[in-house]
Amino acid sequence: MTELGSVTWPPAPIKTERLVLRESEARDRAAFIELLASPEVHTYLGGPRPRDELEREMPAVPERWPGSFVVDLDGAMIGQILLRRATGHSRPTAAGKADLGYLFLPRAWGFGYAAEACAAALDWFDGVLPGEPVVLTTQTANVGSMRLATKLGFTEVERFQAWNAEQWLGQRSPVTPSA
């Protein structure tokens, strides 16, 4: 896993009370297209991509790269968790740190799945790269994402303007292993 360091990828599936975080499979292609073409999902992300473009360009097994977890509920993809190095981040505070991102299908909103999946991904991250901070960026207008960031332990580092909107950059302090 070059972007996050010398981490073996993919890890064994991560199981929570209700979800499984796993590597993507061919059966996830339709859900990825739905996720990336959804106007609701992309309200705060610059807008959706055209479905026909996604149908043409999406590989048979989408998003199969280190740091990309499919969030699976009862055998079906409901979202994606991303952990990647923020190498090209516009904010110096974030550059080079691990960056947490997440997308969930609208039908999965409001059930606590994002909090459960993100917490599991962060626990995994803390186990494989202990002591590393994680950052998260969201629009301040995205109230749900702001609430989730706080719930996950992110604290505000700064606010800035980008993509014609106020952005919030939070950081989660590194979790160090106990002796």
PDB file of C-alpha atoms in Angstrom:
ATOM      1  CA  MET A   1       0.000   0.000   0.000  1.00  0.00           C
ATOM      2  CA  THR A   2       2.286   2.721  -1.251  1.00  0.00           C
ATOM      3  CA  GLU A   3       0.018   5.692  -0.548  1.00  0.00           C
ATOM      4  CA  LEU A   4      -0.350   4.885   3.145  1.00  0.00           C
ATOM      5  CA  GLY A   5       2.958   3.132   3.680  1.00  0.00           C
ATOM      6  CA  SER A   6       3.982  -0.479   3.970  1.00  0.00           C
ATOM      7  CA  VAL A   7       0.548  -1.838   4.793  1.00  0.00           C
ATOM      8  CA  THR A   8      -0.562  -5.179   3.395  1.00  0.00           C
ATOM      9  CA  TRP A   9      -3.514  -4.698   1.072  1.00  0.00           C
ATOM     10  CA  PRO A  10      -6.207  -5.823   0.975  1.00  0.00           C
ATOM     11  CA  PRO A  11      -6.747  -6.540   4.647  1.00  0.00           C
ATOM     12  CA  ALA A  12      -9.090  -9.292   5.751  1.00  0.00           C
ATOM     13  CA  PRO A  13     -12.685  -8.049   5.678  1.00  0.00           C
ATOM     14  CA  ILE A  14     -13.458  -5.859   8.685  1.00  0.00           C
ATOM     15  CA  LYS A  15     -16.675  -6.833  10.423  1.00  0.00           C
ATOM     16  CA  THR A  16     -18.727  -4.539  12.619  1.00  0.00           C
ATOM     17  CA  GLU A  17     -22.033  -5.198  14.328  1.00  0.00           C
ATOM     18  CA  ARG A  18     -23.977  -4.672  11.079  1.00  0.00           C
ATOM     19  CA  LEU A  19     -21.467  -4.096   8.284  1.00  0.00           C
ATOM     20  CA  VAL A  20     -18.487  -5.556   6.461  1.00  0.00           C
ATOM     21  CA  LEU A  21     -15.697  -3.381   5.055  1.00  0.00           C
ATOM     22  CA  ARG A  22     -14.039  -5.185   2.179  1.00  0.00           C
ATOM     23  CA  GLU A  23     -12.244  -4.764  -1.118  1.00  0.00           C
ATOM     24  CA  SER A  24     -14.456  -4.060  -4.130  1.00  0.00           C
ATOM     25  CA  GLU A  25     -15.698  -6.858  -6.374  1.00  0.00           C
ATOM     26  CA  ALA A  26     -17.311  -7.008  -9.805  1.00  0.00           C
ATOM     27  CA  ARG A  27     -20.775  -7.231  -8.170  1.00  0.00           C
ATOM     28  CA  ASP A  28     -20.270  -3.678  -6.803  1.00  0.00           C
ATOM     29  CA  ARG A  29     -20.065  -1.983 -10.216  1.00  0.00           C
ATOM     30  CA  ALA A  30     -23.742  -0.980 -10.420  1.00  0.00           C
ATOM     31  CA  ALA A  31     -23.670   0.426  -6.869  1.00  0.00           C
ATOM     32  CA  PHE A  32     -20.533   2.458  -7.650  1.00  0.00           C
ATOM     33  CA  ILE A  33     -22.237   3.918 -10.722  1.00  0.00           C
ATOM     34  CA  GLU A  34     -25.312   4.753  -8.639  1.00  0.00           C
ATOM     35  CA  LEU A  35     -23.127   6.339  -5.946  1.00  0.00           C
ATOM     36  CA  LEU A  36     -21.100   8.483  -8.357  1.00  0.00           C
ATOM     37  CA  ALA A  37     -24.133   9.519 -10.449  1.00  0.00           C
ATOM     38  CA  SER A  38     -26.299  10.479  -7.459  1.00  0.00           C
ATOM     39  CA  PRO A  39     -27.156  14.195  -7.239  1.00  0.00           C
ATOM     40  CA  GLU A  40     -27.948  13.757  -3.509  1.00  0.00           C
ATOM     41  CA  VAL A  41     -24.578  12.147  -2.740  1.00  0.00           C
ATOM     42  CA  HIS A  42     -22.712  14.842  -4.646  1.00  0.00           C
ATOM     43  CA  THR A  43     -24.580  17.897  -3.336  1.00  0.00           C
ATOM     44  CA  TYR A  44     -21.411  19.026  -1.511  1.00  0.00           C
ATOM     45  CA  LEU A  45     -18.895  17.410  -3.847  1.00  0.00           C
ATOM     46  CA  GLY A  46     -19.217  19.422  -7.029  1.00  0.00           C
ATOM     47  CA  GLY A  47     -22.108  17.518  -8.551  1.00  0.00           C
ATOM     48  CA  PRO A  48     -22.612  14.015  -9.911  1.00  0.00           C
ATOM     49  CA  ARG A  49     -20.916  12.470 -12.915  1.00  0.00           C
ATOM     50  CA  PRO A  50     -23.079  11.593 -15.928  1.00  0.00           C
ATOM     51  CA  ARG A  51     -24.393   8.028 -15.689  1.00  0.00           C
ATOM     52  CA  ASP A  52     -23.645   7.229 -19.353  1.00  0.00           C
ATOM     53  CA  GLU A  53     -20.034   8.354 -18.880  1.00  0.00           C
ATOM     54  CA  LEU A  54     -19.710   6.175 -15.777  1.00  0.00           C
ATOM     55  CA  GLU A  55     -21.215   3.183 -17.607  1.00  0.00           C
ATOM     56  CA  ARG A  56     -18.578   3.545 -20.349  1.00  0.00           C
ATOM     57  CA  GLU A  57     -15.570   4.246 -18.119  1.00  0.00           C
ATOM     58  CA  MET A  58     -16.153   2.189 -14.967  1.00  0.00           C
ATOM     59  CA  PRO A  59     -13.937  -0.912 -14.922  1.00  0.00           C
ATOM     60  CA  ALA A  60     -15.446  -4.340 -14.247  1.00  0.00           C
ATOM     61  CA  VAL A  61     -14.045  -4.199 -10.705  1.00  0.00           C
ATOM     62  CA  PRO A  62     -14.198  -0.522  -9.699  1.00  0.00           C
ATOM     63  CA  GLU A  63     -12.148   1.379  -7.142  1.00  0.00           C
ATOM     64  CA  ARG A  64      -9.856  -1.542  -6.409  1.00  0.00           C
ATOM     65  CA  TRP A  65      -6.887   0.197  -4.904  1.00  0.00           C
ATOM     66  CA  PRO A  66      -5.295   0.420  -1.452  1.00  0.00           C
ATOM     67  CA  GLY A  67      -7.346   2.455   0.988  1.00  0.00           C
ATOM     68  CA  SER A  68     -10.697   1.963  -0.755  1.00  0.00           C
ATOM     69  CA  PHE A  69     -13.184  -0.057   1.276  1.00  0.00           C
ATOM     70  CA  VAL A  70     -16.636  -1.096   0.110  1.00  0.00           C
ATOM     71  CA  VAL A  71     -19.202  -0.832   2.897  1.00  0.00           C
ATOM     72  CA  ASP A  72     -21.373  -3.935   2.658  1.00  0.00           C
ATOM     73  CA  LEU A  73     -24.739  -4.443   4.365  1.00  0.00           C
ATOM     74  CA  ASP A  74     -26.266  -7.897   4.058  1.00  0.00           C
ATOM     75  CA  GLY A  75     -24.208  -8.710   0.952  1.00  0.00           C
ATOM     76  CA  ALA A  76     -24.812  -5.447  -0.925  1.00  0.00           C
ATOM     77  CA  MET A  77     -22.680  -2.325  -1.255  1.00  0.00           C
ATOM     78  CA  ILE A  78     -24.184   0.742   0.459  1.00  0.00           C
ATOM     79  CA  GLY A  79     -21.131   2.998   0.484  1.00  0.00           C
ATOM     80  CA  GLN A  80     -17.410   3.516   0.262  1.00  0.00           C
ATOM     81  CA  ILE A  81     -14.752   4.533   2.779  1.00  0.00           C
ATOM     82  CA  LEU A  82     -11.518   6.037   1.461  1.00  0.00           C
ATOM     83  CA  LEU A  83      -8.253   6.373   3.343  1.00  0.00           C
ATOM     84  CA  ARG A  84      -5.512   7.897   1.231  1.00  0.00           C
ATOM     85  CA  ARG A  85      -2.523  10.148   1.589  1.00  0.00           C
ATOM     86  CA  ALA A  86      -3.438  13.839   1.126  1.00  0.00           C
ATOM     87  CA  THR A  87      -0.440  14.563  -1.084  1.00  0.00           C
ATOM     88  CA  GLY A  88      -2.029  17.190  -3.318  1.00  0.00           C
ATOM     89  CA  HIS A  89      -4.112  18.891  -0.615  1.00  0.00           C
ATOM     90  CA  SER A  90      -4.407  22.663  -0.907  1.00  0.00           C
ATOM     91  CA  ARG A  91      -3.966  23.122   2.861  1.00  0.00           C
ATOM     92  CA  PRO A  92      -0.435  22.728   4.275  1.00  0.00           C
ATOM     93  CA  THR A  93      -1.851  21.292   7.519  1.00  0.00           C
ATOM     94  CA  ALA A  94      -3.332  18.334   5.615  1.00  0.00           C
ATOM     95  CA  ALA A  95      -0.569  17.670   3.095  1.00  0.00           C
ATOM     96  CA  GLY A  96       0.979  14.242   3.528  1.00  0.00           C
ATOM     97  CA  LYS A  97      -1.452  13.079   6.217  1.00  0.00           C
ATOM     98  CA  ALA A  98      -3.970  10.279   5.830  1.00  0.00           C
ATOM     99  CA  ASP A  99      -7.279  11.685   4.573  1.00  0.00           C
ATOM    100  CA  LEU A 100     -10.628  10.050   5.406  1.00  0.00           C
ATOM    101  CA  GLY A 101     -13.450  10.246   2.879  1.00  0.00           C
ATOM    102  CA  TYR A 102     -16.792   8.499   2.642  1.00  0.00           C
ATOM    103  CA  LEU A 103     -19.780   8.228   0.317  1.00  0.00           C
ATOM    104  CA  PHE A 104     -23.054   6.444   1.069  1.00  0.00           C
ATOM    105  CA  LEU A 105     -26.096   5.776  -1.055  1.00  0.00           C
ATOM    106  CA  PRO A 106     -29.051   7.936   0.049  1.00  0.00           C
ATOM    107  CA  ARG A 107     -31.085   4.863   1.043  1.00  0.00           C
ATOM    108  CA  ALA A 108     -28.390   4.142   3.679  1.00  0.00           C
ATOM    109  CA  TRP A 109     -28.517   7.605   5.260  1.00  0.00           C
ATOM    110  CA  GLY A 110     -29.848   8.113   8.773  1.00  0.00           C
ATOM    111  CA  PHE A 111     -29.082   4.651  10.196  1.00  0.00           C
ATOM    112  CA  GLY A 112     -25.613   5.297  11.657  1.00  0.00           C
ATOM    113  CA  TYR A 113     -23.861   3.228   8.992  1.00  0.00           C
ATOM    114  CA  ALA A 114     -21.364   5.975   8.125  1.00  0.00           C
ATOM    115  CA  ALA A 115     -20.323   6.382  11.763  1.00  0.00           C
ATOM    116  CA  GLU A 116     -20.009   2.616  12.225  1.00  0.00           C
ATOM    117  CA  ALA A 117     -18.032   2.091   9.018  1.00  0.00           C
ATOM    118  CA  CYS A 118     -15.739   5.110   9.475  1.00  0.00           C
ATOM    119  CA  ALA A 119     -14.993   4.130  13.091  1.00  0.00           C
ATOM    120  CA  ALA A 120     -14.072   0.611  11.934  1.00  0.00           C
ATOM    121  CA  ALA A 121     -11.820   1.957   9.157  1.00  0.00           C
ATOM    122  CA  LEU A 122     -10.123   4.326  11.613  1.00  0.00           C
ATOM    123  CA  ASP A 123      -9.613   1.481  14.112  1.00  0.00           C
ATOM    124  CA  TRP A 124      -8.011  -0.564  11.332  1.00  0.00           C
ATOM    125  CA  PHE A 125      -5.821   2.413  10.380  1.00  0.00           C
ATOM    126  CA  ASP A 126      -4.728   2.907  14.001  1.00  0.00           C
ATOM    127  CA  GLY A 127      -3.743  -0.755  14.145  1.00  0.00           C
ATOM    128  CA  VAL A 128      -1.611  -0.730  10.999  1.00  0.00           C
ATOM    129  CA  LEU A 129      -0.193   2.807  11.228  1.00  0.00           C
ATOM    130  CA  PRO A 130      -0.261   3.713  14.924  1.00  0.00           C
ATOM    131  CA  GLY A 131       0.596   7.271  15.834  1.00  0.00           C
ATOM    132  CA  GLU A 132      -0.451   8.800  12.489  1.00  0.00           C
ATOM    133  CA  PRO A 133      -2.966  11.644  12.418  1.00  0.00           C
ATOM    134  CA  VAL A 134      -5.931  11.587  10.027  1.00  0.00           C
ATOM    135  CA  VAL A 135      -7.583  14.607   8.400  1.00  0.00           C
ATOM    136  CA  LEU A 136     -11.056  15.118   6.965  1.00  0.00           C
ATOM    137  CA  THR A 137     -12.406  17.946   4.807  1.00  0.00           C
ATOM    138  CA  THR A 138     -16.077  18.763   4.310  1.00  0.00           C
ATOM    139  CA  GLN A 139     -18.201  21.759   3.431  1.00  0.00           C
ATOM    140  CA  THR A 140     -19.520  23.550   6.487  1.00  0.00           C
ATOM    141  CA  ALA A 141     -22.965  23.469   4.828  1.00  0.00           C
ATOM    142  CA  ASN A 142     -22.891  19.661   5.013  1.00  0.00           C
ATOM    143  CA  VAL A 143     -24.380  19.441   8.499  1.00  0.00           C
ATOM    144  CA  GLY A 144     -24.478  15.630   8.549  1.00  0.00           C
ATOM    145  CA  SER A 145     -20.810  15.332   7.620  1.00  0.00           C
ATOM    146  CA  MET A 146     -19.853  17.978  10.181  1.00  0.00           C
ATOM    147  CA  ARG A 147     -21.740  16.030  12.867  1.00  0.00           C
ATOM    148  CA  LEU A 148     -20.060  12.783  11.836  1.00  0.00           C
ATOM    149  CA  ALA A 149     -16.593  14.367  11.915  1.00  0.00           C
ATOM    150  CA  THR A 150     -17.167  15.494  15.499  1.00  0.00           C
ATOM    151  CA  LYS A 151     -18.542  12.091  16.501  1.00  0.00           C
ATOM    152  CA  LEU A 152     -15.409  10.431  15.067  1.00  0.00           C
ATOM    153  CA  GLY A 153     -13.125  12.700  17.120  1.00  0.00           C
ATOM    154  CA  PHE A 154     -12.053  15.221  14.485  1.00  0.00           C
ATOM    155  CA  THR A 155     -11.455  18.751  15.718  1.00  0.00           C
ATOM    156  CA  GLU A 156     -11.365  21.867  13.589  1.00  0.00           C
ATOM    157  CA  VAL A 157      -7.983  22.950  12.308  1.00  0.00           C
ATOM    158  CA  GLU A 158      -9.157  25.626   9.916  1.00  0.00           C
ATOM    159  CA  ARG A 159     -11.875  26.847   7.589  1.00  0.00           C
ATOM    160  CA  PHE A 160     -11.149  27.981   4.069  1.00  0.00           C
ATOM    161  CA  GLN A 161     -12.866  28.825   0.801  1.00  0.00           C
ATOM    162  CA  ALA A 162     -12.705  26.357  -2.085  1.00  0.00           C
ATOM    163  CA  TRP A 163     -15.085  25.341  -4.870  1.00  0.00           C
ATOM    164  CA  ASN A 164     -17.216  28.425  -4.099  1.00  0.00           C
ATOM    165  CA  ALA A 165     -18.023  27.224  -0.578  1.00  0.00           C
ATOM    166  CA  GLU A 166     -16.665  27.341   2.951  1.00  0.00           C
ATOM    167  CA  GLN A 167     -14.699  24.170   3.745  1.00  0.00           C
ATOM    168  CA  TRP A 168     -13.899  22.689   7.148  1.00  0.00           C
ATOM    169  CA  LEU A 169     -10.636  20.866   7.787  1.00  0.00           C
ATOM    170  CA  GLY A 170     -10.531  18.679  10.854  1.00  0.00           C
ATOM    171  CA  GLN A 171      -7.830  16.482  12.292  1.00  0.00           C
ATOM    172  CA  ARG A 172      -8.063  13.413  14.489  1.00  0.00           C
ATOM    173  CA  SER A 173      -5.170  13.077  16.884  1.00  0.00           C
ATOM    174  CA  PRO A 174      -2.993  10.046  16.431  1.00  0.00           C
ATOM    175  CA  VAL A 175      -3.865   7.036  18.527  1.00  0.00           C
ATOM    176  CA  THR A 176      -0.734   5.572  20.030  1.00  0.00           C
ATOM    177  CA  PRO A 177      -0.580   1.947  21.054  1.00  0.00           C
ATOM    178  CA  SER A 178      -0.686   1.262  24.770  1.00  0.00           C
ATOM    179  CA  ALA A 179       2.208  -0.672  26.181  1.00  0.00           C
TER     180      ALA A 179
END
